Coordinates of C-alpha atoms and ligand atoms in Angstrom, one line a residue:
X4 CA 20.8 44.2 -3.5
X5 CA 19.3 47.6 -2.8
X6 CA 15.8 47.8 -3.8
X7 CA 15.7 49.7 -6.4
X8 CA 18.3 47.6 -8.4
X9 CA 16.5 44.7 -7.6
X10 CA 13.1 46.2 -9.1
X11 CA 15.4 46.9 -12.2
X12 CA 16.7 43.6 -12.4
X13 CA 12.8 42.1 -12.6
X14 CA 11.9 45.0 -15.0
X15 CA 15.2 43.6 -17.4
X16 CA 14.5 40.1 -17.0
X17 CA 10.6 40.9 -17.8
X18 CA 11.9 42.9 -21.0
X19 CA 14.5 40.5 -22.6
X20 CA 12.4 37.3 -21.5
X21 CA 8.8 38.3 -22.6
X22 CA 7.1 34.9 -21.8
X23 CA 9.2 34.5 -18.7
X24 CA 6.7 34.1 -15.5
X25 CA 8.9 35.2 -12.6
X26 CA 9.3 33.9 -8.8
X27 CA 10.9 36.7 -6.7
X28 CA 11.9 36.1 -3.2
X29 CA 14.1 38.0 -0.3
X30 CA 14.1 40.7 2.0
X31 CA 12.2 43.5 -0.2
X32 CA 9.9 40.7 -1.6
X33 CA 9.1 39.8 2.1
X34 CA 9.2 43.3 3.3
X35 CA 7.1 44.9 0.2
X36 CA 5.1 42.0 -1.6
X37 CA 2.6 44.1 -3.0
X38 CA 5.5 46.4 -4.4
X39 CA 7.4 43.4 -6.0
X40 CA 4.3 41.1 -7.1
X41 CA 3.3 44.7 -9.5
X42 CA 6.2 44.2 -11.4
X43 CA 5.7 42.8 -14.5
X44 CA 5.9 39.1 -15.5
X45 CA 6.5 38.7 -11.4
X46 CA 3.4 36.0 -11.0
X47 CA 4.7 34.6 -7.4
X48 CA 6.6 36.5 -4.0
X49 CA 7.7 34.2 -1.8
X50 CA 8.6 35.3 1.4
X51 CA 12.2 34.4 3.2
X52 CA 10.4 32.4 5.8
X53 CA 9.1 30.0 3.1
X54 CA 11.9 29.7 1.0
X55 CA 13.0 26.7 2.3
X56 CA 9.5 25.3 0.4
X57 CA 10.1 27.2 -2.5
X58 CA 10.4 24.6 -5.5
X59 CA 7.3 23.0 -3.6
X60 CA 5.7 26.3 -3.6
X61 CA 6.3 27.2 -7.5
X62 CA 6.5 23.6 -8.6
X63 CA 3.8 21.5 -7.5
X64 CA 0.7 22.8 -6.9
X65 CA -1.5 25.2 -8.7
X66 CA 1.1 27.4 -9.7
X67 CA 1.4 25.6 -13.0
X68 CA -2.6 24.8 -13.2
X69 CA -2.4 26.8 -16.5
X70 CA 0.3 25.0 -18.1
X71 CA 1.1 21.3 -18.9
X72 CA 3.5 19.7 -16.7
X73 CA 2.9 15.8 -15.9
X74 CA 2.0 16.8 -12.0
X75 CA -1.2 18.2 -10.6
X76 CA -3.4 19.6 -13.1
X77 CA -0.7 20.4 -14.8
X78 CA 2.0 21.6 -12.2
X79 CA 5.8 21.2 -12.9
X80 CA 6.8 17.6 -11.6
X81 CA 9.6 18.7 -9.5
X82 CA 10.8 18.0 -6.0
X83 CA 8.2 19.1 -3.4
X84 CA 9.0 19.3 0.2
X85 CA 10.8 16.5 1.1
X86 CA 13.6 17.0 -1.8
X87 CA 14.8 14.3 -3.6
X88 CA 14.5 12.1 -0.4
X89 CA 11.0 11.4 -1.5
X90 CA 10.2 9.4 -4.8
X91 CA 7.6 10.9 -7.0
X92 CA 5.6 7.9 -8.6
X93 CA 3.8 9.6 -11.4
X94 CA 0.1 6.9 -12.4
X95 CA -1.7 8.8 -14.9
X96 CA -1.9 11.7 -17.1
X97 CA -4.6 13.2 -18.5
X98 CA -7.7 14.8 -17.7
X99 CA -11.4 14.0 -18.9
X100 CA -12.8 17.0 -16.6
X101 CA -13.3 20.5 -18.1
X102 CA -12.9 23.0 -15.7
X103 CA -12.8 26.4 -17.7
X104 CA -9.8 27.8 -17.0
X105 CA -7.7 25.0 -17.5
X106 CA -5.8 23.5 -21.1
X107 CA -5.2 20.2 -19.8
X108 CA -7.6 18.6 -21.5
X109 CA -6.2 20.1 -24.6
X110 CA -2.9 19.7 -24.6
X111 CA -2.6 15.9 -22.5
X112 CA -6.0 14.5 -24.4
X113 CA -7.9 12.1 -22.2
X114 CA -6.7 10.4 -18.8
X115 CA -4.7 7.3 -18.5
X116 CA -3.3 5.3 -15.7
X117 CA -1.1 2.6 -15.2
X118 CA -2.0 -0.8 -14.4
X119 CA -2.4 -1.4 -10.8
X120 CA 0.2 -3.9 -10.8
X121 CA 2.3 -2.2 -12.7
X122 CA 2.7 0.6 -9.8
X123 CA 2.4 -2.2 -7.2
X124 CA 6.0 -3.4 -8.7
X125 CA 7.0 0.1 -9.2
X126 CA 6.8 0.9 -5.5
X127 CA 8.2 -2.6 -4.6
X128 CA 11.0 -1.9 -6.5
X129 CA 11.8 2.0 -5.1
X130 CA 11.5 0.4 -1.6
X131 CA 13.9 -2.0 -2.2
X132 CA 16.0 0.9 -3.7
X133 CA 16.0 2.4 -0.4
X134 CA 13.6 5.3 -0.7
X135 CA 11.3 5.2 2.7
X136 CA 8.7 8.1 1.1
X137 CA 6.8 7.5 -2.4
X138 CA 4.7 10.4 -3.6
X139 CA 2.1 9.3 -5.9
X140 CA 1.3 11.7 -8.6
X141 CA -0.8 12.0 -11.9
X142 CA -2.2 14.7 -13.9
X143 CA -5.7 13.7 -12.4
X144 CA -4.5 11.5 -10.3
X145 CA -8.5 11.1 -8.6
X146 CA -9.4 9.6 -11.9
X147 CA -6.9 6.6 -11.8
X148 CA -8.0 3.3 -13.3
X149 CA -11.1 4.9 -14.8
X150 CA -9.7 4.5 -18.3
X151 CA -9.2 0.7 -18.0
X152 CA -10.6 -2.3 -19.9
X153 CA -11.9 -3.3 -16.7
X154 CA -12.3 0.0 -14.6
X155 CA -11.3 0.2 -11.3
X156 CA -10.4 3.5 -8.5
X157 CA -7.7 5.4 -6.8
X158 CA -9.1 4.0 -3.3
X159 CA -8.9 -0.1 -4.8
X160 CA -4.7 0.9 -6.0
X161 CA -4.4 2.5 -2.8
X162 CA -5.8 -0.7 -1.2
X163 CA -3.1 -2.8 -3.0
X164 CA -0.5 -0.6 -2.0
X165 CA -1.3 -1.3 1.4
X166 CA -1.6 -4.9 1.2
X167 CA 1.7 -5.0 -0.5
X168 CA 3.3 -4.3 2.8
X169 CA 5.9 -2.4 1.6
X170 CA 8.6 -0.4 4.4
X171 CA 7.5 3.2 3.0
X172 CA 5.0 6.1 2.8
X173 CA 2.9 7.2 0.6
X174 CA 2.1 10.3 -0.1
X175 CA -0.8 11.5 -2.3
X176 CA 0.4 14.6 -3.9
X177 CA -3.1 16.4 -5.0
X178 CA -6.5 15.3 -4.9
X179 CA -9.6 17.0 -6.5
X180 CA -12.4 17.6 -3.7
X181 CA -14.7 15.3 -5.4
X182 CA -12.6 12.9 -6.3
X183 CA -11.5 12.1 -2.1
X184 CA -13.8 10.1 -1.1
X185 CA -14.9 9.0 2.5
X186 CA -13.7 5.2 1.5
X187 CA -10.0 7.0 0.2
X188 CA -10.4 9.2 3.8
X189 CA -11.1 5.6 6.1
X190 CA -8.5 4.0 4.3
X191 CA -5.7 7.2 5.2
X192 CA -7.3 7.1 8.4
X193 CA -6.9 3.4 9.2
X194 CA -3.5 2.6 7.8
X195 CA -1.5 2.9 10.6
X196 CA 0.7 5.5 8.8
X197 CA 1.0 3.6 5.6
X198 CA -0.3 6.8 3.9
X199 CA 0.8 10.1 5.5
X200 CA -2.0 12.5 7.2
X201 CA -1.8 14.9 4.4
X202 CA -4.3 16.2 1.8
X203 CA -4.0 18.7 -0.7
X204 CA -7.3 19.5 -1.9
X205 CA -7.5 22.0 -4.5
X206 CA -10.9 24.5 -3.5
X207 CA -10.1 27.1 -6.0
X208 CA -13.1 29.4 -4.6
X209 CA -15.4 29.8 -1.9
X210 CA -18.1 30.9 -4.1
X211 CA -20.4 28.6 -5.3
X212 CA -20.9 30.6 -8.6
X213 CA -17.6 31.1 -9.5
X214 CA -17.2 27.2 -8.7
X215 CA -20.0 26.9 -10.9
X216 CA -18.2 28.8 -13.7
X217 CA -14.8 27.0 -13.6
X218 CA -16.6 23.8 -14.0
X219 CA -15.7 22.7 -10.5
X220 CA -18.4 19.9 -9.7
X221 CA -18.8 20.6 -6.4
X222 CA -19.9 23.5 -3.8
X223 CA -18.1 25.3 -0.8
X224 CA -20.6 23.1 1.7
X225 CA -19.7 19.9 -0.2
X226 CA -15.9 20.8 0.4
X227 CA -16.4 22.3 3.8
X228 CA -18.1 18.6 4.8
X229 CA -14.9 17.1 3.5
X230 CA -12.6 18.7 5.5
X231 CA -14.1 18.5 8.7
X232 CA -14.8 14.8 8.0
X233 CA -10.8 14.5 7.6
X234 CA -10.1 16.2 10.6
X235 CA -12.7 14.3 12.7
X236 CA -10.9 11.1 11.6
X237 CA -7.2 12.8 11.9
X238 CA -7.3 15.8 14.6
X239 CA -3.3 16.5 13.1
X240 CA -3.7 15.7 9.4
X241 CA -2.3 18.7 7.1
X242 CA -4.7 19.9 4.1
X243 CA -4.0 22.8 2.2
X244 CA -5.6 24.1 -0.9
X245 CA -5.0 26.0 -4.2
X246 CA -7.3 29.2 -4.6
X247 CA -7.1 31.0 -7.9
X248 CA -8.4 34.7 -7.6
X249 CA -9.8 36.7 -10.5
X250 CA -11.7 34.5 -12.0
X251 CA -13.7 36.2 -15.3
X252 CA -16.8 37.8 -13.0
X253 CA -15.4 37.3 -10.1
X254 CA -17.0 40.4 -7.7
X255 CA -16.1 41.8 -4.6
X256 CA -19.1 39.6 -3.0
X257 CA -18.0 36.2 -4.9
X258 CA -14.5 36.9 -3.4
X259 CA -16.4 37.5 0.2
X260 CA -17.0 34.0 -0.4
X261 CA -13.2 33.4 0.5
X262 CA -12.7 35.8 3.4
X263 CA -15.7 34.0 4.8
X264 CA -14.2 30.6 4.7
X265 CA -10.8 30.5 4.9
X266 CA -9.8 31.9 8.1
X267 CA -12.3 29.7 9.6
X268 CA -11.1 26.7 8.0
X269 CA -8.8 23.8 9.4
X270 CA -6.5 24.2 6.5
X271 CA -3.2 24.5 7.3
X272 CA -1.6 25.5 3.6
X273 CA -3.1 27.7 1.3
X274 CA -1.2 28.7 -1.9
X275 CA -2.7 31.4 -3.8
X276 CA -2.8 32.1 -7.6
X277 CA -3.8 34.4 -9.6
X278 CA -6.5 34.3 -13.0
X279 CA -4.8 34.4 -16.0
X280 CA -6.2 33.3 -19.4
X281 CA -5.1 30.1 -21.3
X282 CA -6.0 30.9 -25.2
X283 CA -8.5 28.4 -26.2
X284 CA -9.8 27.6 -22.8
X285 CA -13.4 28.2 -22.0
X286 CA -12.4 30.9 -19.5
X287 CA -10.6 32.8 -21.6
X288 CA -13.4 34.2 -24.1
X289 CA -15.8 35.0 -20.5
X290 CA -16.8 38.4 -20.1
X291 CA -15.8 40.5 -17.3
X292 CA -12.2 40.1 -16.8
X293 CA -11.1 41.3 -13.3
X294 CA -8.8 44.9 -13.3
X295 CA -5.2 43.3 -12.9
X296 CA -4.6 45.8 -9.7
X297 CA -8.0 44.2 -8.4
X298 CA -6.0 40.4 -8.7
X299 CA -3.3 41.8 -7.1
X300 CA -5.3 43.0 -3.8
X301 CA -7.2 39.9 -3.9
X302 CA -4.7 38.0 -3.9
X303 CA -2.2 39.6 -1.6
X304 CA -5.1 39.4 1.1
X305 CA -5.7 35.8 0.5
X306 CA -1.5 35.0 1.0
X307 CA -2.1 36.4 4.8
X308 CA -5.1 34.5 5.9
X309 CA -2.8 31.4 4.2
X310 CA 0.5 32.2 6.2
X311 CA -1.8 33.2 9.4
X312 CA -3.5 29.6 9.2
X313 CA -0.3 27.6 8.3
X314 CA 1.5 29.4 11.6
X315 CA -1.7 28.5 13.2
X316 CA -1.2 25.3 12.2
X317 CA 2.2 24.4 13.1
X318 CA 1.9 26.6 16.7
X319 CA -1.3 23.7 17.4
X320 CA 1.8 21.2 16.6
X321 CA 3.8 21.8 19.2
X322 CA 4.3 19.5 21.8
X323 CA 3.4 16.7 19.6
X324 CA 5.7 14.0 18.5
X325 CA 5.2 12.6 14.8
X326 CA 7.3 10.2 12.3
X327 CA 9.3 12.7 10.1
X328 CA 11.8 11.5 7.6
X329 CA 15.2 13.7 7.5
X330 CA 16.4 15.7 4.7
X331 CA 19.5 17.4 2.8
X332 CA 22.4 16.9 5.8
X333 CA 20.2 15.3 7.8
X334 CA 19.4 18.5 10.0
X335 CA 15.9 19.5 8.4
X336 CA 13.0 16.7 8.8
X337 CA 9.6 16.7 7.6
X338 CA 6.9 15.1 9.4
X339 CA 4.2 13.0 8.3
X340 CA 1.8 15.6 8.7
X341 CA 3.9 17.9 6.0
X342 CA 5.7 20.2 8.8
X343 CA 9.7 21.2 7.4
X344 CA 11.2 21.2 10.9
X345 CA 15.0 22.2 11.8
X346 CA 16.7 19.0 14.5
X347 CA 19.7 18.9 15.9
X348 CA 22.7 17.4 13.8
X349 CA 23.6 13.4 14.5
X350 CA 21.4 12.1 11.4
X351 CA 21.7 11.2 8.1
X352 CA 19.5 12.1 5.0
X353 CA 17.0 9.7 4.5
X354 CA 16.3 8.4 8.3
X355 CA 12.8 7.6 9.6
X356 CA 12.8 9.3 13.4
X357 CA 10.3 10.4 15.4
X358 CA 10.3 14.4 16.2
X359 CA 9.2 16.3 19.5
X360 CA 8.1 19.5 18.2
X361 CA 9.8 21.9 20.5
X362 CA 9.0 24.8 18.7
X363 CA 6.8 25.8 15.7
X364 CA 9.7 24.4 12.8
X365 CA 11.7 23.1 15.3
X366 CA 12.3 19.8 17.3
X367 CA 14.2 16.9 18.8
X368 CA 14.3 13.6 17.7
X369 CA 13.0 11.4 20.7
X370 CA 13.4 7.8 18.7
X371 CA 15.4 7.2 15.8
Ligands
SF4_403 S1 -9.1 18.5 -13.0 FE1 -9.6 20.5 -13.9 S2 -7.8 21.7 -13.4 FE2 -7.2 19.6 -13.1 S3 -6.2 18.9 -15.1 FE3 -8.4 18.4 -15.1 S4 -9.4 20.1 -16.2 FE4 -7.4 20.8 -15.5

């Protein structure tokens, strides 16, 4: 589609879908994101090298912070990057936080969690169906098992989950930064692959007063301390993070903040969204709304520094050989460490192998 039809298709779709939020991807949205992420009701552009990840990309993560899905703060549950390879073990819903911008706590009322052995049986049983990756979701999922008669923590249910010896992987979906704790980061650390080297640890800002405004409890140095403590314990682990930009007062030294931080971060995914109000949300009646335009910019900056350190990232990766788990026809296979890597054909879907990275989203399988 020539560009100019493709920027009237958006514009028609914007116009005869008003509350439609719109995900555009393809050659003019990866050669002219700025162009395509003006139009209206566009609120993502996902470039052709990351369409492969794009249901992860739009589905589970911040991009649905300011709605009410069942995943992350509110995301869309929806298959992330494994597919429907991987099991998505939703614990808890809910949310007894408050940060500002967000209508969770609205519209999902307080957190609560399943009964720990009521997920230990839950995973048994998904095992024994065959699945060999369980991603382990909630709305808060940090808060599990505070809502109990007799309260107990995300770290003691991952504990059990270990011990129940079970011939899978968890993977934990989304993680507020004061909610991982240096127990939950040991126990990653030290289960021999159990749980999967991967974090996603929602920052949201750089700037300590903006954190301050959104309700975040937690500063940049507190987060900073986290992530380095992760790598320390697991040189290769993945950890991206969710930034919204635009915040109500955000200024151009507040988003500094960001620019400061990020590029000398060891994250390896950075997804990137931008302010917009939730009616009856704290956020919402703050003064000094940021200039749409302004959003845009912001945002479009923060999207390179995220695809710079994600190809940073999987270039450091190379050479390295890690469990992956293979997808779709059994050609694509993603590693523990959250890399979506091409391998030669000879597999089925749904195979634990160990990859060679050959090539930044590429590699051999050296043992099956
Ligand atoms: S932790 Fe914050 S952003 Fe996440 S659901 Fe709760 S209030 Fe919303």
């Amino acid at each position: 589609m020539r560009d100019q039809g493709a920027r009237q298709t958006i514009r028609r779709i914007a116009r005869e879908n008003p509350a439609a939020r719109i995900v555009a991807t393809g050659c003019y949205a990866t050669r002219r994101p700025e162009d395509v992420q003006a139009l209206p009701s566009v609120v993502r552009v996902v470039r052709n090298d990351d369409k492969l990840d794009l249901v992860d990309l739009v589905g589970v993560s911040t991009a649905e912070r300011f709605g009410s899905g069942d995943g992350p703060c509110g995301s869309v549950l929806g298959p992330g990057i494994a597919g429907r390879t991987t099991f998505t073990l939703r614990l808890q819903t809910g949310c007894d936080q408050a940060c500002s911008y967000c209508i969770i706590p609205a519209t999902r009322g307080r957190g609560r969690s399943l009964p720990i052995e009521a997920v230990v049986l839950e995973a048994t049983r998904v095992a024994a169906a065959g699945f060999k990756e369980i991603a382990l979701t909630g709305v808060h999922l940090g808060s599990y098992g505070r809502d109990h008669e007799a309260p107990t923590s995300l770290f003691e249910l991952f504990r059990r989950l270990q011990a129940a010896d079970l011939d899978v992987t968890f993977r934990v979906s989304s993680l507020e930064p004061m909610d991982c704790t240096p127990q939950i980061v040991d126990l990653v650390a030290g289960s021999g692959g159990v749980f999967a080297p991967h974090f996603h640890l929602p920052l949201q800002h750089g700037s300590d007063r903006i954190l301050g405004a959104m309700g975040r409890p937690y500063t940049l140095d507190g987060y900073r301390r986290l992530v380095s403590s992760i790598v320390d314990r697991l040189p290769h682990a993945s950890i991206g993070s969710d930034m919204i930009v635009g915040f109500p007062g955000e200024t151009d030294e507040d988003f500094a903040a960001n620019l400061d931080y990020l590029p000398r971060s060891p994250l390896s995914h950075v997804h990137v969204f931008p302010y917009s109000d939730r009616p009856g949300t704290a956020a919402s009646a703050m003064p000094g709304k940021v200039d749409g335009a302004v959003i845009r910019e912001r945002g479009a900056t923060l999207r390179v520094i995220g695809a710079g350190l994600t190809a940073r990232f999987y270039d450091r990766q190379v050479g390295t050989v890690r469990p992956a788990l293979t997808l779709e026809d059994g050609t694509i296979a993603v590693t523990d460490n959250y890399m979506k890597i091409r391998i030669p054909a000879g597999h089925r879907r749904n195979e634990p192998v160990m990859v060679r990275l050959t090539g930044p989203r590429v590699g051999l399988v050296v043992a099956g």
